[in-house]
Coordinates of C-alpha atoms and ligand atoms in Angstrom, one line a residue:
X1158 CA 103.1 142.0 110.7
X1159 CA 99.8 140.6 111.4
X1160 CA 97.7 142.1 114.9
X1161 CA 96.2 140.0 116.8
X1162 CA 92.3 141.7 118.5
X1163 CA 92.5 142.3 122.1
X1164 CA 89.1 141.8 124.3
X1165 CA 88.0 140.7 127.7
X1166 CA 90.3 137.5 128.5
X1167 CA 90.7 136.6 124.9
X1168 CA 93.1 133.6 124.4
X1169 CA 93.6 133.3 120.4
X1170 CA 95.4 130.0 119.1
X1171 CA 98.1 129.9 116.8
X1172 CA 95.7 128.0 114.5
X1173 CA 93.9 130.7 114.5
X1174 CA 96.3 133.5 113.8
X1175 CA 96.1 132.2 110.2
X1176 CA 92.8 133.8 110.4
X1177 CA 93.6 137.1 111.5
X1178 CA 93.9 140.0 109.2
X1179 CA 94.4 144.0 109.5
X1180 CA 97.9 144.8 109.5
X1181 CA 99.3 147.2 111.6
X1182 CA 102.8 148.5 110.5
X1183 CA 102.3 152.1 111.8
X1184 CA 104.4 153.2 114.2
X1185 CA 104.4 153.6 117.5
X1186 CA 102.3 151.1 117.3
X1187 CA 98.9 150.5 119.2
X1188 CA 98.8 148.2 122.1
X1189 CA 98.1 144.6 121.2
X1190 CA 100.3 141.5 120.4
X1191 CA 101.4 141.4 116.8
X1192 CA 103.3 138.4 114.9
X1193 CA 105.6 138.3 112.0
X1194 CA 107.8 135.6 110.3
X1195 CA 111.4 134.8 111.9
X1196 CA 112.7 132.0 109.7
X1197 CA 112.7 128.3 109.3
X1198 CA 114.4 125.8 111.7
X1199 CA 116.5 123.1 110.1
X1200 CA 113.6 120.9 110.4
X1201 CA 111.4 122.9 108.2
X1202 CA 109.6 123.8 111.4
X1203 CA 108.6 128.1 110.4
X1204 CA 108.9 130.3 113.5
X1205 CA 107.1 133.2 114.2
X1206 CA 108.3 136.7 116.7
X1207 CA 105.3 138.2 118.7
X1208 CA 105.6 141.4 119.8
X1209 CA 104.0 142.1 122.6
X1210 CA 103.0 146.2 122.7
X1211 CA 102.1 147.3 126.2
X1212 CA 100.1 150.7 126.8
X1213 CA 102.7 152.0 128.9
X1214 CA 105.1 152.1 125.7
X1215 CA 107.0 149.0 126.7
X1216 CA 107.7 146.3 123.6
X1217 CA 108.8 142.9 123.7
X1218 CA 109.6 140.6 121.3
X1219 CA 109.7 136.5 122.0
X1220 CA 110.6 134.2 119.4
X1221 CA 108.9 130.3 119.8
X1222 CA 112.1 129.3 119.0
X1223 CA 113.6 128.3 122.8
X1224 CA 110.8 130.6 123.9
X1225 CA 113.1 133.2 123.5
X1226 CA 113.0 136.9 124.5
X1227 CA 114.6 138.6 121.7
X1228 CA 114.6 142.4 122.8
X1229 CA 112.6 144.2 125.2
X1230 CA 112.5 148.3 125.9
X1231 CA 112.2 150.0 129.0
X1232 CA 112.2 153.7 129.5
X1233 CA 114.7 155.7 130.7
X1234 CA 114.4 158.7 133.8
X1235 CA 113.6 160.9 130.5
X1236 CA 110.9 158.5 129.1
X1237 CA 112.8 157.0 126.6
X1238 CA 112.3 153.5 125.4
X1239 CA 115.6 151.7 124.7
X1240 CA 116.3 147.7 124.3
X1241 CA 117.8 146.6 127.7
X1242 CA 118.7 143.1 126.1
X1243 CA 121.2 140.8 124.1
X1244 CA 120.1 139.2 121.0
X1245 CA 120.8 138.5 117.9
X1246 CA 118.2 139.8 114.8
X1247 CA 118.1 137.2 112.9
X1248 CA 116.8 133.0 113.7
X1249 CA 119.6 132.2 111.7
X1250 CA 122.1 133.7 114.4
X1251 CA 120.2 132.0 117.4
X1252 CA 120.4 128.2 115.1
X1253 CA 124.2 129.2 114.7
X1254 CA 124.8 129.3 118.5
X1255 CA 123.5 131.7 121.0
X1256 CA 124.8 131.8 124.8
X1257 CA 121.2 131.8 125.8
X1258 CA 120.6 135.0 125.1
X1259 CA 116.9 135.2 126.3
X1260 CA 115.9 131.9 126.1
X1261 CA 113.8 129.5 128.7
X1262 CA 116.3 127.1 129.7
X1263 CA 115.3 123.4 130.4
X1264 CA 114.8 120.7 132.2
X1265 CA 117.5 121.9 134.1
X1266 CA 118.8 125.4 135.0
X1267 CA 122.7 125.2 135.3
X1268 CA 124.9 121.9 135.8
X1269 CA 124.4 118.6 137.0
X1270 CA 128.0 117.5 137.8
X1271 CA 129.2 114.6 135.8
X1272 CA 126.0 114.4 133.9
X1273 CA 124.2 112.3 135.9
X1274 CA 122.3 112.0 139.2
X1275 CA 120.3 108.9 140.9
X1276 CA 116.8 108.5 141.8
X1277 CA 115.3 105.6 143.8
X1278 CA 118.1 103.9 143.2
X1279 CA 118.5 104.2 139.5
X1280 CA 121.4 106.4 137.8
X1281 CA 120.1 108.5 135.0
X1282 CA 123.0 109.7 132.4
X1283 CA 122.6 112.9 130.7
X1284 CA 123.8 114.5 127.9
X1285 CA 127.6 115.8 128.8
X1286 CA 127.6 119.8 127.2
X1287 CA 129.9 121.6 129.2
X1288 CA 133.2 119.9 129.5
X1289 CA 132.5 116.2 132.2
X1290 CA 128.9 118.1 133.3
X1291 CA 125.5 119.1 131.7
X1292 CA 124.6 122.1 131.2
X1293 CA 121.1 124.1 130.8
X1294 CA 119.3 120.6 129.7
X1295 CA 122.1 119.3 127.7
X1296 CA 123.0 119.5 123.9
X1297 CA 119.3 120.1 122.8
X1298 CA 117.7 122.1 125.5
X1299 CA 114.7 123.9 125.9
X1300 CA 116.6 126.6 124.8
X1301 CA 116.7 125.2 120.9
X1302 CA 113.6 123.7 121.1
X1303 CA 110.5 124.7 119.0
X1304 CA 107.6 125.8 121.1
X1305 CA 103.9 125.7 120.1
X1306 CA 102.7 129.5 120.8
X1307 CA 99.6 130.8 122.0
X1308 CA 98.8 134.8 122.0
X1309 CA 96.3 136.1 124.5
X1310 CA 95.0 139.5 125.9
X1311 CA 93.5 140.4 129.1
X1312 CA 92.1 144.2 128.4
X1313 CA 94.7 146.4 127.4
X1314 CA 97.5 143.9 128.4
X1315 CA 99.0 141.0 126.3
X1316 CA 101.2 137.7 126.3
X1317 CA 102.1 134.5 124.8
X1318 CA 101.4 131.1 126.5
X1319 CA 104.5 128.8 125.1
X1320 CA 104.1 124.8 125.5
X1321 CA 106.5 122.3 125.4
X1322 CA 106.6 118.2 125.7
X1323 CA 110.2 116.8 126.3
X1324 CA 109.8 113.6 125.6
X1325 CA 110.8 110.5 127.9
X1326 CA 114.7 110.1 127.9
X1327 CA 114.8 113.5 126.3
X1328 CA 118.7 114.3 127.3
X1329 CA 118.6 110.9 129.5
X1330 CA 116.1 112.6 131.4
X1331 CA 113.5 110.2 133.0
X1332 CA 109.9 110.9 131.9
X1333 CA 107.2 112.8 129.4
X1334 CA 107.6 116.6 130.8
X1335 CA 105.6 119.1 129.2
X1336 CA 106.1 122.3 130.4
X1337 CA 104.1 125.5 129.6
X1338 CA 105.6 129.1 129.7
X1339 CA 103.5 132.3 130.2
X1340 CA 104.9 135.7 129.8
X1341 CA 102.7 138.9 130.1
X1342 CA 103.9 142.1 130.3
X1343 CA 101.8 145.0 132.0
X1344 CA 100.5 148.3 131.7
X1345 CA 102.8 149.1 134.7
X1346 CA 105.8 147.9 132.6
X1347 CA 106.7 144.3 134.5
X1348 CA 107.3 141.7 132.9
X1349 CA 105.6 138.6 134.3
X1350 CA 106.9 135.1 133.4
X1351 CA 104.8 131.7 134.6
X1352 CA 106.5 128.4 134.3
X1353 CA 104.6 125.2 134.5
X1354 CA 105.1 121.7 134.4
X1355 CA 103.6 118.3 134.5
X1356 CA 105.2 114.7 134.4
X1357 CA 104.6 111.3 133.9
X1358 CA 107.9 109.8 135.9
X1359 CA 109.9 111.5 138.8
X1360 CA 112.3 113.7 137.3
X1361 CA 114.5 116.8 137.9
X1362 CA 112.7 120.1 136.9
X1363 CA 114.4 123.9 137.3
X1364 CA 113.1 126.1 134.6
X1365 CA 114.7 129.6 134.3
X1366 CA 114.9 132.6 132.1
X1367 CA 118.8 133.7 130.4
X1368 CA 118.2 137.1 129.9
X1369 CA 121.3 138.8 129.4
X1370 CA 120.6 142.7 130.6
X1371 CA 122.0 146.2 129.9
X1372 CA 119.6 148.3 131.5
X1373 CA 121.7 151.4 130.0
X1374 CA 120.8 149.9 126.4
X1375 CA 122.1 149.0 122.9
X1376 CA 125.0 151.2 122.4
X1377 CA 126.3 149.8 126.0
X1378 CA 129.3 147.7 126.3
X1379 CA 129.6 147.0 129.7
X1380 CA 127.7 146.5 133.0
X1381 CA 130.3 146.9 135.3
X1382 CA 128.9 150.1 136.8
X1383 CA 125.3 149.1 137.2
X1384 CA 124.7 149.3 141.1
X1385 CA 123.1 145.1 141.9
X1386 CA 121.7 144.6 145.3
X1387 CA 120.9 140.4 145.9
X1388 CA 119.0 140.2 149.5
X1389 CA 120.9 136.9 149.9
X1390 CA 123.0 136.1 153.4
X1391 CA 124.5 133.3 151.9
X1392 CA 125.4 131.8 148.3
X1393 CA 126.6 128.1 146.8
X1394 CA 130.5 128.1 146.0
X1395 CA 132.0 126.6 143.7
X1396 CA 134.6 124.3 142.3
X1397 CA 136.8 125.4 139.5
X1398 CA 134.4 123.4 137.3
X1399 CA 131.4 125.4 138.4
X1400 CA 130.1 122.6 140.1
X1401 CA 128.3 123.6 143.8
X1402 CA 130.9 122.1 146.7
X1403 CA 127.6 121.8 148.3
X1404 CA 128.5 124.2 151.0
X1405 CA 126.1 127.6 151.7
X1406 CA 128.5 129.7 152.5
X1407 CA 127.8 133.3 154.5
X1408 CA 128.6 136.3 151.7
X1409 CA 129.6 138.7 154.9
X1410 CA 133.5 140.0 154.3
X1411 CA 133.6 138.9 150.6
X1412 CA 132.2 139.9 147.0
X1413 CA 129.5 138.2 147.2
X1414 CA 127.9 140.8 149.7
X1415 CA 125.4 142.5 147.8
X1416 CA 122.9 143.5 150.9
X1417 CA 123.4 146.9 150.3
X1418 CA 123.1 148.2 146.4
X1419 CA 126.9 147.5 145.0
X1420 CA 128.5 148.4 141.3
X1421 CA 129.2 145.3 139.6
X1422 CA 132.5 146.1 138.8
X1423 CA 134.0 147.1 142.2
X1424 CA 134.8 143.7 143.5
X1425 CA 134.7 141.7 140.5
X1426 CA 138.9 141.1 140.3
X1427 CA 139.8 140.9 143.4
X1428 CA 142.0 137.9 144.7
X1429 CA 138.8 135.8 145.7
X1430 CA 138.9 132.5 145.1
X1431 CA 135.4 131.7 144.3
X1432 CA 135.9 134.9 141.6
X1433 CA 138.8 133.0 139.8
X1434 CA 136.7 129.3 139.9
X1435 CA 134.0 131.4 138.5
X1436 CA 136.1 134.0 136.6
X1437 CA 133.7 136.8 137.7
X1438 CA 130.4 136.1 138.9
X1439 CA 128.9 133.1 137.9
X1440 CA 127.1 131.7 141.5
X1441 CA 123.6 130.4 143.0
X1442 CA 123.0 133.3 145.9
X1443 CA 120.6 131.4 148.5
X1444 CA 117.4 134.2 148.7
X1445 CA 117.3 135.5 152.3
X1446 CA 114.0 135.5 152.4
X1447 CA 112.4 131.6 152.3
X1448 CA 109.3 131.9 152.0
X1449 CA 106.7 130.6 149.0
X1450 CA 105.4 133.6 147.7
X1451 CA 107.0 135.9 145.2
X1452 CA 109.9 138.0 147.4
X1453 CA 112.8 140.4 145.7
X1454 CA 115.5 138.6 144.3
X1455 CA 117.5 141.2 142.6
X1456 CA 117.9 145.0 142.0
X1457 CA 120.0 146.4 139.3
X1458 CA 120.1 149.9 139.1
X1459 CA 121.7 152.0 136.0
X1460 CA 122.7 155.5 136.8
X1461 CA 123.5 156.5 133.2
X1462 CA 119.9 156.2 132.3
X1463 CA 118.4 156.1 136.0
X1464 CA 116.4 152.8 134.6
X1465 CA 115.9 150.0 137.7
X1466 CA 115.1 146.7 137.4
X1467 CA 113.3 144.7 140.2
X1468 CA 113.1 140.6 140.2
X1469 CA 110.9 139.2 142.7
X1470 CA 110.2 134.9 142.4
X1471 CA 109.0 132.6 144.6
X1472 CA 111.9 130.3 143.7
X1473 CA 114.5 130.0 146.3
X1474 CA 117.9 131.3 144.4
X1475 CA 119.3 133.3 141.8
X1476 CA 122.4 132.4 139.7
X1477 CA 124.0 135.9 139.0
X1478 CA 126.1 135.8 136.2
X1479 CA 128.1 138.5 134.9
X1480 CA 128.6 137.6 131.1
X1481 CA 132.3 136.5 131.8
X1482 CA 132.0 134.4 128.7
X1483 CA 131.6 136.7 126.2
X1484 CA 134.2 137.7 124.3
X1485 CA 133.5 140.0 121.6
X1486 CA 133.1 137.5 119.2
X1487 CA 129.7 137.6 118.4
X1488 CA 127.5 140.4 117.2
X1489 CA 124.1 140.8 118.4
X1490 CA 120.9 143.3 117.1
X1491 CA 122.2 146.2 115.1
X1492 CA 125.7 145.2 114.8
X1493 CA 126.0 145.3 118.1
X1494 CA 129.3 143.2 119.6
X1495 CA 128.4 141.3 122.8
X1496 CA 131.4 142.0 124.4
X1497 CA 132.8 140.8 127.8
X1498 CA 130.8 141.6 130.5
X1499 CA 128.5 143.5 128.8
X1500 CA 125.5 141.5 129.9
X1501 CA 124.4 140.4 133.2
X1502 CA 121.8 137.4 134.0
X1503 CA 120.0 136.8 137.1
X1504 CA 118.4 133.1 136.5
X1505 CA 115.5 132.7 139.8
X1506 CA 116.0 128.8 140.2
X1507 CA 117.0 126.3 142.5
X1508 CA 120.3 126.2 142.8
X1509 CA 122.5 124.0 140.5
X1510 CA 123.4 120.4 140.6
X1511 CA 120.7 120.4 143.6
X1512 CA 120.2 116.4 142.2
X1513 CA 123.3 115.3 143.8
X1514 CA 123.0 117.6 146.5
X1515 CA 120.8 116.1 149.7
X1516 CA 121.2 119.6 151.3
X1517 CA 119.9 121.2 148.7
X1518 CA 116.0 122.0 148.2
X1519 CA 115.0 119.7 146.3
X1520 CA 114.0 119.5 142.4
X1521 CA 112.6 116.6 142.0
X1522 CA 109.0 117.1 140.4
X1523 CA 106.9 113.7 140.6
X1524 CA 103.7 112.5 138.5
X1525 CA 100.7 114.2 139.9
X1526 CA 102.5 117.2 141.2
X1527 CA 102.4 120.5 139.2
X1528 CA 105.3 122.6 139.4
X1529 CA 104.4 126.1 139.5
X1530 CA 107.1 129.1 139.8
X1531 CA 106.6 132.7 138.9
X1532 CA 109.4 135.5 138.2
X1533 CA 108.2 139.4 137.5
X1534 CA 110.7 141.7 136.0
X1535 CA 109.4 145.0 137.2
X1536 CA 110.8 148.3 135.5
X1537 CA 110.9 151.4 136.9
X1538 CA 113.2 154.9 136.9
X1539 CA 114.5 157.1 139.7
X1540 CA 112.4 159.6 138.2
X1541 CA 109.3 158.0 139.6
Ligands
GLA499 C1 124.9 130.3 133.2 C2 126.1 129.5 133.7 C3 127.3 130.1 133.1 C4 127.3 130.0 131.6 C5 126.1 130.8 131.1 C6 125.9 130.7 129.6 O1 124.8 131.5 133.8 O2 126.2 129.5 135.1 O3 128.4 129.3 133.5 O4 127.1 128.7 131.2 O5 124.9 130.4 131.7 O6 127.0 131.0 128.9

């Protein structure tokens, strides 16, 4: 594992990494962002895993492969570092087929129903994935995509500046996108994630992050007691094909109330209709709050291991998912099985389909515009 230097604003190319020497394979390793070799993509393309070391303890690993966060610690009420993620060790596992585990997901967060949507007057078809619909970008997402990767430092903290150009008609989507990625993590242990994107033609844009959490770590194998408060009056149902009925619907009297902190778990089967079209949580909550600048999200709190997790964005919604599609039958890091519901994912986005919605916000990024949202992933304990 090679280490990259740290300075004063220091933004070090991949070119350059070839340059770097001194390896570092002591442990616990000094602060700094270090790179090793994670395999070869069926196109020969090598990938590389940074891991970024923050003073406070706190490691994360991201692959350039979908941009991907592969594991990521976070200490418990007793100080102790433990990976709060899904993944899988190995690029061979993501290549195989991964739920998303960690990756940035592109163009398009979620589904477009029918797998296609019409702007000024023209109907663009995308790539069907998910039954009639397209989902997260379509068959090759930005999830599977190789992404050149940058390494920087900014005194004692560290990231990776990812970079991406769909190209025009990438997935049927209109347009030359490229899209840039920045994740930092702090000295204060947050994780801060940038998403940016320019384009040549009008075209849909939702970028989004598919972490799947356990904030009570590895050995966990469900989430259905961590306590999740979403400061959200309303939320987007659903049809039985997870499509958005294009109502925004008030979450007072149901489930989907999560105002005041609330176990996963102690709703999730009840006779609700919008539980069995989603089979658990699987829905757009419409952020209370309105406003541009980065405002809370999400809160997740584990009691096992008193670790919280905050999620503040300046993006309008957050698709909370409660991992109702895994089923045991893959095995993450360690040997660990992913099984059902033992992952949770809140994606900050505009909300799904929002291309064939008129009520909806819209996504719609045109040439000469710059899209520019932010998500921070702040960890804390209830020892602090
Ligand atoms: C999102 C979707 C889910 C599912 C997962 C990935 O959260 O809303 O329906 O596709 O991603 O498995």
């Amino acid at each position: 594992m090679k280490r990259f230097q740290t300075g004063a604003i220091l933004i070090i190319s991949l070119l350059f990494a070839g340059c770097q020497s001194s390896p570092q394979t002591q442990e616990p390793m000094e602060h700094g962002i270090y790179v090793s070799d994670f395999g070869t993509m069926p196109d020969g393309k090598a990938v590389s895993l940074y891991t970024i070391q923050s003073p406070s303890g706190m490691k994360m690993t991201v692959t350039n492969y979908g941009a991907t966060i592969v594991s990521l610690t976070a200490p418990d009420r007793d100080g102790v570092q433990e990976d709060v993620v899904l993944g899988f060790d190995t690029l061979d596992e993501y290549i195989a087929g991964s739920p998303y585990f960690g990756a940035i997901v592109g163009r398009y967060g979620n589904r477009i129903a029918g797998g296609s949507f019409e702007l000024n007057g023209e109907t663009y078809s995308l790539a069907k994935n998910d039954g009639e619909n397209h989902l997260h970008g379509g068959i090759k997402g930005f999830d599977k995509v190789y992404w050149e990767a940058s390494p920087f430092s900014m005194g004692s903290e560290h990231g990776l500046i990812l970079t991406y150009t769909s190209p025009d008609g990438d997935e049927g989507y209109p347009g030359s996108l490229q899209a840039k990625v920045t994740y930092m993590v702090t000295a204060d242990n947050r994780v801060m994630v940038s998403y940016q994107a320019v384009t040549d033609k009008e075209t849909p844009v939702n970028l989004t992050q598919h972490s799947y959490f356990n904030l009570a770590g590895p050995d966990s194998d469900t989430i259905l007691d961590h306590e999740l408060t979403i400061p959200a009056d309303h939320f987007t149902p659903i049809d039985s094909g997870f499509i958005p009925t294009g109502e925004i619907l008030s979450v007072e009297g149901t489930p989907f109330d999560f105002r005041t902190p609330t176990a996963i778990g102690a709703r999730i089967d009840s006779p609700d209709e919008q539980l069995k079209n989603g089979l658990g949580y699987d829905h757009n909550f419409v952020l209370s709050d309105m406003s541009d600048g980065l405002k809370l999200a999400a809160k997740v709190y584990d009691r096992s291991s008193g670790r919280i997790l905050e999620i503040t964005t300046n993006e309008p919604g957050v698709q909370f998912y409660s991992g109702n599609f895994l089923d045991g039958t893959l095995t993450g890091k360690g040997g660990h099985v992913a099984g059902y519901r033992s992952g949770f994912c809140l994606e900050t986005q505009h909300f799904p389909d929002s291309p064939n919605q008129p009520t909806f916000p819209s996504t719609i990024l045109e040439p000469g515009g710059l899209y520019a949202t932010q998500t921070v992933f702040a960890f804390s304990t209830d020892a602090q």
